[in-house]
Amino acid sequence: MDPSILTIVWARRFASYKRPDLLTRDLKRFEKLINNPTKPVQFIWAGKPYPMDYGAISVFNQLVHLSKKYPNVAVCVGYELALSKRLKQASDIWLNNPRVPREASGTSGMTAAMNGAVNFSTFDGWICEFAKHGENSFIVPSADYKKMNIPEQDDFDLNNLFQVLEEEIVPIYYDDPSAWRNIVQNGMREVVENFESDRMAKEYYELMYQDKKL
């Protein structure tokens, strides 16, 4: 991997609703993105499926097979705390594209932002409270998911993921380093202000234990 190239990381538990393979479902557009001669992108996937989740295991294996075709695409195995830390420190974009509204929280994005990665996510989980598009993160435009079936949701999100990557993220990263640095720094500052463990402990005490004691 080349540290000067925009690096996108998807790393967390493999599950079908998290759609780890979503960007590869349009292989022609995916190849155009990673093979851009002047503004290339490199991808890293990492994570673990549950042992009996054969659908997720199949997706993981498909990505491993796909990664062997490209020098700037990789799948990391043995996803534990040490690897998670290194990926968060090394990534430019921390990709999270669960099917809305299935995301419970998305805590990996919090620690990724603390390490200087910019979150790129569907509008779900903790992102709804944190994200300001183009200022501290990038958001996939939301659709009326209640009126869409699953294939329609996936197609909508896939097209918008590519559109934000092609028209916003990649150009800013390569053409406007100052603006990119501001987004990184905004994310690092604002995530610590609102999502560090002090807030968790404070809210547990004030909203749960203290009220029950009274």
PDB file of C-alpha atoms in Angstrom:
ATOM      1  CA  MET A   1       0.000   0.000   0.000  1.00  0.00           C
ATOM      2  CA  ASP A   2       1.144   3.511  -0.851  1.00  0.00           C
ATOM      3  CA  PRO A   3       0.741   6.055   1.990  1.00  0.00           C
ATOM      4  CA  SER A   4       0.333   8.889  -0.496  1.00  0.00           C
ATOM      5  CA  ILE A   5      -2.807   7.344  -2.022  1.00  0.00           C
ATOM      6  CA  LEU A   6      -6.316   7.871  -0.657  1.00  0.00           C
ATOM      7  CA  THR A   7      -6.910   4.836   1.563  1.00  0.00           C
ATOM      8  CA  ILE A   8     -10.443   3.657   2.313  1.00  0.00           C
ATOM      9  CA  VAL A   9     -10.940   1.125   5.095  1.00  0.00           C
ATOM     10  CA  TRP A  10     -14.023  -0.960   5.877  1.00  0.00           C
ATOM     11  CA  ALA A  11     -13.331  -2.841   9.122  1.00  0.00           C
ATOM     12  CA  ARG A  12     -15.863  -4.309  11.584  1.00  0.00           C
ATOM     13  CA  ARG A  13     -17.994  -7.404  12.072  1.00  0.00           C
ATOM     14  CA  PHE A  14     -19.093  -8.939   8.792  1.00  0.00           C
ATOM     15  CA  ALA A  15     -22.881  -9.053   8.607  1.00  0.00           C
ATOM     16  CA  SER A  16     -25.267  -8.870   5.665  1.00  0.00           C
ATOM     17  CA  TYR A  17     -26.960  -5.614   6.724  1.00  0.00           C
ATOM     18  CA  LYS A  18     -23.545  -3.917   6.975  1.00  0.00           C
ATOM     19  CA  ARG A  19     -22.998  -4.623   3.242  1.00  0.00           C
ATOM     20  CA  PRO A  20     -19.200  -4.864   3.227  1.00  0.00           C
ATOM     21  CA  ASP A  21     -19.175  -5.716  -0.478  1.00  0.00           C
ATOM     22  CA  LEU A  22     -21.551  -2.961  -1.598  1.00  0.00           C
ATOM     23  CA  LEU A  23     -19.063  -0.916  -3.630  1.00  0.00           C
ATOM     24  CA  THR A  24     -17.872  -4.008  -5.483  1.00  0.00           C
ATOM     25  CA  ARG A  25     -21.363  -4.776  -6.769  1.00  0.00           C
ATOM     26  CA  ASP A  26     -20.719  -2.317  -9.602  1.00  0.00           C
ATOM     27  CA  LEU A  27     -17.353  -3.751 -10.577  1.00  0.00           C
ATOM     28  CA  LYS A  28     -16.877  -1.508 -13.598  1.00  0.00           C
ATOM     29  CA  ARG A  29     -17.275   1.640 -11.525  1.00  0.00           C
ATOM     30  CA  PHE A  30     -15.172   0.174  -8.704  1.00  0.00           C
ATOM     31  CA  GLU A  31     -12.312  -0.582 -11.103  1.00  0.00           C
ATOM     32  CA  LYS A  32     -12.540   2.905 -12.582  1.00  0.00           C
ATOM     33  CA  LEU A  33     -12.158   4.343  -9.083  1.00  0.00           C
ATOM     34  CA  ILE A  34      -9.128   2.283  -8.040  1.00  0.00           C
ATOM     35  CA  ASN A  35      -7.419   2.506 -11.459  1.00  0.00           C
ATOM     36  CA  ASN A  36      -7.646   6.271 -11.869  1.00  0.00           C
ATOM     37  CA  PRO A  37      -4.135   7.152 -13.149  1.00  0.00           C
ATOM     38  CA  THR A  38      -3.945  10.573 -11.469  1.00  0.00           C
ATOM     39  CA  LYS A  39      -6.215  10.153  -8.437  1.00  0.00           C
ATOM     40  CA  PRO A  40      -6.142   6.485  -7.444  1.00  0.00           C
ATOM     41  CA  VAL A  41      -7.848   4.920  -4.445  1.00  0.00           C
ATOM     42  CA  GLN A  42      -6.811   1.888  -2.414  1.00  0.00           C
ATOM     43  CA  PHE A  43      -9.183  -0.278  -0.354  1.00  0.00           C
ATOM     44  CA  ILE A  44      -8.686  -2.396   2.743  1.00  0.00           C
ATOM     45  CA  TRP A  45     -11.321  -4.682   4.235  1.00  0.00           C
ATOM     46  CA  ALA A  46     -10.994  -6.356   7.611  1.00  0.00           C
ATOM     47  CA  GLY A  47     -13.362  -8.053  10.000  1.00  0.00           C
ATOM     48  CA  LYS A  48     -14.864 -11.282  11.185  1.00  0.00           C
ATOM     49  CA  PRO A  49     -18.158 -13.002  10.439  1.00  0.00           C
ATOM     50  CA  TYR A  50     -19.843 -15.137  13.062  1.00  0.00           C
ATOM     51  CA  PRO A  51     -18.791 -18.802  12.676  1.00  0.00           C
ATOM     52  CA  MET A  52     -22.291 -19.933  11.641  1.00  0.00           C
ATOM     53  CA  ASP A  53     -23.121 -16.917   9.476  1.00  0.00           C
ATOM     54  CA  TYR A  54     -22.482 -18.612   6.155  1.00  0.00           C
ATOM     55  CA  GLY A  55     -23.761 -15.685   4.111  1.00  0.00           C
ATOM     56  CA  ALA A  56     -21.245 -13.317   5.712  1.00  0.00           C
ATOM     57  CA  ILE A  57     -18.486 -15.929   5.379  1.00  0.00           C
ATOM     58  CA  SER A  58     -19.263 -16.183   1.669  1.00  0.00           C
ATOM     59  CA  VAL A  59     -19.034 -12.381   1.238  1.00  0.00           C
ATOM     60  CA  PHE A  60     -15.714 -12.350   3.112  1.00  0.00           C
ATOM     61  CA  ASN A  61     -14.324 -15.081   0.848  1.00  0.00           C
ATOM     62  CA  GLN A  62     -15.553 -13.266  -2.257  1.00  0.00           C
ATOM     63  CA  LEU A  63     -13.687 -10.130  -1.199  1.00  0.00           C
ATOM     64  CA  VAL A  64     -10.528 -12.142  -0.522  1.00  0.00           C
ATOM     65  CA  HIS A  65     -10.775 -13.589  -4.021  1.00  0.00           C
ATOM     66  CA  LEU A  66     -11.432 -10.154  -5.528  1.00  0.00           C
ATOM     67  CA  SER A  67      -8.474  -8.588  -3.716  1.00  0.00           C
ATOM     68  CA  LYS A  68      -6.061 -10.953  -5.444  1.00  0.00           C
ATOM     69  CA  LYS A  69      -6.815  -9.253  -8.767  1.00  0.00           C
ATOM     70  CA  TYR A  70      -5.638  -5.785  -7.715  1.00  0.00           C
ATOM     71  CA  PRO A  71      -2.385  -4.592  -6.120  1.00  0.00           C
ATOM     72  CA  ASN A  72      -4.161  -1.767  -4.265  1.00  0.00           C
ATOM     73  CA  VAL A  73      -6.950  -3.848  -2.710  1.00  0.00           C
ATOM     74  CA  ALA A  74      -6.462  -5.996   0.400  1.00  0.00           C
ATOM     75  CA  VAL A  75      -8.425  -8.048   2.910  1.00  0.00           C
ATOM     76  CA  CYS A  76      -6.862  -8.397   6.374  1.00  0.00           C
ATOM     77  CA  VAL A  77      -7.545 -11.465   8.499  1.00  0.00           C
ATOM     78  CA  GLY A  78      -7.111 -11.823  12.252  1.00  0.00           C
ATOM     79  CA  TYR A  79      -9.130  -8.704  13.022  1.00  0.00           C
ATOM     80  CA  GLU A  80      -8.446  -7.962  16.692  1.00  0.00           C
ATOM     81  CA  LEU A  81      -7.748  -4.812  18.733  1.00  0.00           C
ATOM     82  CA  ALA A  82      -4.160  -4.369  17.519  1.00  0.00           C
ATOM     83  CA  LEU A  83      -5.112  -4.549  13.836  1.00  0.00           C
ATOM     84  CA  SER A  84      -8.130  -2.328  14.427  1.00  0.00           C
ATOM     85  CA  LYS A  85      -5.880   0.324  15.950  1.00  0.00           C
ATOM     86  CA  ARG A  86      -3.412   0.217  13.068  1.00  0.00           C
ATOM     87  CA  LEU A  87      -6.117   0.447  10.436  1.00  0.00           C
ATOM     88  CA  LYS A  88      -7.702   3.454  12.119  1.00  0.00           C
ATOM     89  CA  GLN A  89      -4.342   5.195  12.259  1.00  0.00           C
ATOM     90  CA  ALA A  90      -3.619   4.405   8.604  1.00  0.00           C
ATOM     91  CA  SER A  91      -6.965   5.100   6.960  1.00  0.00           C
ATOM     92  CA  ASP A  92      -8.003   8.327   5.277  1.00  0.00           C
ATOM     93  CA  ILE A  93     -11.646   7.284   4.970  1.00  0.00           C
ATOM     94  CA  TRP A  94     -13.429   5.039   7.474  1.00  0.00           C
ATOM     95  CA  LEU A  95     -16.256   3.564   5.427  1.00  0.00           C
ATOM     96  CA  ASN A  96     -19.501   2.442   7.041  1.00  0.00           C
ATOM     97  CA  ASN A  97     -22.453   1.640   4.809  1.00  0.00           C
ATOM     98  CA  PRO A  98     -25.069  -0.326   6.769  1.00  0.00           C
ATOM     99  CA  ARG A  99     -28.591  -0.583   5.480  1.00  0.00           C
ATOM    100  CA  VAL A 100     -30.610   2.130   7.256  1.00  0.00           C
ATOM    101  CA  PRO A 101     -32.071   1.824   9.906  1.00  0.00           C
ATOM    102  CA  ARG A 102     -30.208  -1.290  11.070  1.00  0.00           C
ATOM    103  CA  GLU A 103     -27.117   0.278  12.659  1.00  0.00           C
ATOM    104  CA  ALA A 104     -27.150   0.164  16.467  1.00  0.00           C
ATOM    105  CA  SER A 105     -24.286   2.623  17.012  1.00  0.00           C
ATOM    106  CA  GLY A 106     -21.100   2.268  14.971  1.00  0.00           C
ATOM    107  CA  THR A 107     -18.521   2.865  17.680  1.00  0.00           C
ATOM    108  CA  SER A 108     -15.557   2.009  15.449  1.00  0.00           C
ATOM    109  CA  GLY A 109     -16.201   5.269  13.590  1.00  0.00           C
ATOM    110  CA  MET A 110     -15.764   7.219  16.821  1.00  0.00           C
ATOM    111  CA  THR A 111     -12.289   5.870  17.526  1.00  0.00           C
ATOM    112  CA  ALA A 112     -11.392   6.128  13.839  1.00  0.00           C
ATOM    113  CA  ALA A 113     -12.180   9.859  13.913  1.00  0.00           C
ATOM    114  CA  MET A 114     -10.062  10.236  17.065  1.00  0.00           C
ATOM    115  CA  ASN A 115      -7.168   8.806  15.057  1.00  0.00           C
ATOM    116  CA  GLY A 116      -7.609  11.172  12.111  1.00  0.00           C
ATOM    117  CA  ALA A 117      -9.779   9.080   9.788  1.00  0.00           C
ATOM    118  CA  VAL A 118     -12.699  10.804   8.097  1.00  0.00           C
ATOM    119  CA  ASN A 119     -16.009   8.976   8.445  1.00  0.00           C
ATOM    120  CA  PHE A 120     -17.984   8.213   5.293  1.00  0.00           C
ATOM    121  CA  SER A 121     -21.284   6.630   6.237  1.00  0.00           C
ATOM    122  CA  THR A 122     -24.939   6.108   5.575  1.00  0.00           C
ATOM    123  CA  PHE A 123     -27.045   8.257   7.893  1.00  0.00           C
ATOM    124  CA  ASP A 124     -27.563   5.847  10.762  1.00  0.00           C
ATOM    125  CA  GLY A 125     -26.347   5.088  14.281  1.00  0.00           C
ATOM    126  CA  TRP A 126     -24.100   7.569  16.044  1.00  0.00           C
ATOM    127  CA  ILE A 127     -23.441   9.413  12.761  1.00  0.00           C
ATOM    128  CA  CYS A 128     -26.877  11.061  12.974  1.00  0.00           C
ATOM    129  CA  GLU A 129     -25.737  12.912  16.092  1.00  0.00           C
ATOM    130  CA  PHE A 130     -22.215  13.723  14.912  1.00  0.00           C
ATOM    131  CA  ALA A 131     -21.938  14.232  11.191  1.00  0.00           C
ATOM    132  CA  LYS A 132     -21.768  17.487   9.270  1.00  0.00           C
ATOM    133  CA  HIS A 133     -21.301  16.633   5.637  1.00  0.00           C
ATOM    134  CA  GLY A 134     -18.143  18.103   4.140  1.00  0.00           C
ATOM    135  CA  GLU A 135     -17.108  19.594   7.474  1.00  0.00           C
ATOM    136  CA  ASN A 136     -16.201  16.695   9.764  1.00  0.00           C
ATOM    137  CA  SER A 137     -17.331  13.691   7.682  1.00  0.00           C
ATOM    138  CA  PHE A 138     -19.171  12.640   4.522  1.00  0.00           C
ATOM    139  CA  ILE A 139     -22.702  11.247   4.438  1.00  0.00           C
ATOM    140  CA  VAL A 140     -24.508   9.134   1.871  1.00  0.00           C
ATOM    141  CA  PRO A 141     -27.728  10.989   0.933  1.00  0.00           C
ATOM    142  CA  SER A 142     -30.774   9.470   2.596  1.00  0.00           C
ATOM    143  CA  ALA A 143     -33.747   8.043   0.783  1.00  0.00           C
ATOM    144  CA  ASP A 144     -37.254   7.222   1.916  1.00  0.00           C
ATOM    145  CA  TYR A 145     -36.248   3.735   3.018  1.00  0.00           C
ATOM    146  CA  LYS A 146     -39.768   2.916   4.262  1.00  0.00           C
ATOM    147  CA  LYS A 147     -40.997   2.938   0.675  1.00  0.00           C
ATOM    148  CA  MET A 148     -38.053   0.989  -0.770  1.00  0.00           C
ATOM    149  CA  ASN A 149     -37.468  -2.730  -0.811  1.00  0.00           C
ATOM    150  CA  ILE A 150     -33.985  -4.050  -0.039  1.00  0.00           C
ATOM    151  CA  PRO A 151     -32.680  -4.178  -3.651  1.00  0.00           C
ATOM    152  CA  GLU A 152     -33.910  -0.616  -4.222  1.00  0.00           C
ATOM    153  CA  GLN A 153     -32.183   0.584  -1.043  1.00  0.00           C
ATOM    154  CA  ASP A 154     -28.944  -1.086  -2.052  1.00  0.00           C
ATOM    155  CA  ASP A 155     -29.025   0.382  -5.570  1.00  0.00           C
ATOM    156  CA  PHE A 156     -29.795   3.856  -4.240  1.00  0.00           C
ATOM    157  CA  ASP A 157     -26.996   3.749  -1.681  1.00  0.00           C
ATOM    158  CA  LEU A 158     -24.511   2.221  -4.117  1.00  0.00           C
ATOM    159  CA  ASN A 159     -25.016   4.995  -6.651  1.00  0.00           C
ATOM    160  CA  ASN A 160     -24.743   7.695  -4.004  1.00  0.00           C
ATOM    161  CA  LEU A 161     -21.646   6.157  -2.421  1.00  0.00           C
ATOM    162  CA  PHE A 162     -19.870   6.342  -5.743  1.00  0.00           C
ATOM    163  CA  GLN A 163     -21.180   9.827  -6.453  1.00  0.00           C
ATOM    164  CA  VAL A 164     -19.858  11.264  -3.173  1.00  0.00           C
ATOM    165  CA  LEU A 165     -16.543   9.485  -3.666  1.00  0.00           C
ATOM    166  CA  GLU A 166     -16.102  10.590  -7.267  1.00  0.00           C
ATOM    167  CA  GLU A 167     -17.388  14.163  -6.979  1.00  0.00           C
ATOM    168  CA  GLU A 168     -16.397  15.180  -3.434  1.00  0.00           C
ATOM    169  CA  ILE A 169     -14.020  12.948  -1.474  1.00  0.00           C
ATOM    170  CA  VAL A 170     -11.447  12.130  -4.160  1.00  0.00           C
ATOM    171  CA  PRO A 171     -11.230  15.688  -5.577  1.00  0.00           C
ATOM    172  CA  ILE A 172     -10.895  17.294  -2.132  1.00  0.00           C
ATOM    173  CA  TYR A 173      -8.233  14.802  -1.002  1.00  0.00           C
ATOM    174  CA  TYR A 174      -6.032  15.336  -4.056  1.00  0.00           C
ATOM    175  CA  ASP A 175      -6.815  18.914  -5.120  1.00  0.00           C
ATOM    176  CA  ASP A 176      -7.376  20.750  -1.826  1.00  0.00           C
ATOM    177  CA  PRO A 177      -5.121  19.380   0.951  1.00  0.00           C
ATOM    178  CA  SER A 178      -5.901  22.337   3.200  1.00  0.00           C
ATOM    179  CA  ALA A 179      -9.648  21.634   3.067  1.00  0.00           C
ATOM    180  CA  TRP A 180      -9.000  17.946   3.672  1.00  0.00           C
ATOM    181  CA  ARG A 181      -6.861  18.724   6.704  1.00  0.00           C
ATOM    182  CA  ASN A 182      -9.634  20.905   8.107  1.00  0.00           C
ATOM    183  CA  ILE A 183     -12.148  18.056   7.775  1.00  0.00           C
ATOM    184  CA  VAL A 184      -9.747  15.677   9.541  1.00  0.00           C
ATOM    185  CA  GLN A 185      -9.092  18.129  12.367  1.00  0.00           C
ATOM    186  CA  ASN A 186     -12.770  19.011  12.771  1.00  0.00           C
ATOM    187  CA  GLY A 187     -13.610  15.344  13.118  1.00  0.00           C
ATOM    188  CA  MET A 188     -10.850  14.714  15.659  1.00  0.00           C
ATOM    189  CA  ARG A 189     -11.868  17.687  17.780  1.00  0.00           C
ATOM    190  CA  GLU A 190     -15.629  17.260  17.652  1.00  0.00           C
ATOM    191  CA  VAL A 191     -15.655  13.522  18.280  1.00  0.00           C
ATOM    192  CA  VAL A 192     -13.638  13.936  21.472  1.00  0.00           C
ATOM    193  CA  GLU A 193     -15.906  16.713  22.670  1.00  0.00           C
ATOM    194  CA  ASN A 194     -19.019  14.571  22.368  1.00  0.00           C
ATOM    195  CA  PHE A 195     -18.130  10.882  22.275  1.00  0.00           C
ATOM    196  CA  GLU A 196     -15.345  10.226  24.760  1.00  0.00           C
ATOM    197  CA  SER A 197     -15.864   7.890  27.724  1.00  0.00           C
ATOM    198  CA  ASP A 198     -16.401  10.808  30.148  1.00  0.00           C
ATOM    199  CA  ARG A 199     -19.769  11.454  28.517  1.00  0.00           C
ATOM    200  CA  MET A 200     -20.682   7.784  28.772  1.00  0.00           C
ATOM    201  CA  ALA A 201     -19.879   7.622  32.486  1.00  0.00           C
ATOM    202  CA  LYS A 202     -21.638  10.915  33.176  1.00  0.00           C
ATOM    203  CA  GLU A 203     -24.842   9.898  31.385  1.00  0.00           C
ATOM    204  CA  TYR A 204     -24.905   6.461  32.973  1.00  0.00           C
ATOM    205  CA  TYR A 205     -24.715   8.115  36.374  1.00  0.00           C
ATOM    206  CA  GLU A 206     -27.063  11.044  35.786  1.00  0.00           C
ATOM    207  CA  LEU A 207     -29.669   9.367  33.559  1.00  0.00           C
ATOM    208  CA  MET A 208     -29.744   5.907  35.083  1.00  0.00           C
ATOM    209  CA  TYR A 209     -28.226   5.388  38.515  1.00  0.00           C
ATOM    210  CA  GLN A 210     -28.882   8.795  40.047  1.00  0.00           C
ATOM    211  CA  ASP A 211     -32.537   8.869  38.966  1.00  0.00           C
ATOM    212  CA  LYS A 212     -33.128   5.370  40.295  1.00  0.00           C
ATOM    213  CA  LYS A 213     -31.505   6.276  43.575  1.00  0.00           C
ATOM    214  CA  LEU A 214     -33.865   9.203  43.963  1.00  0.00           C
TER     215      LEU A 214
END
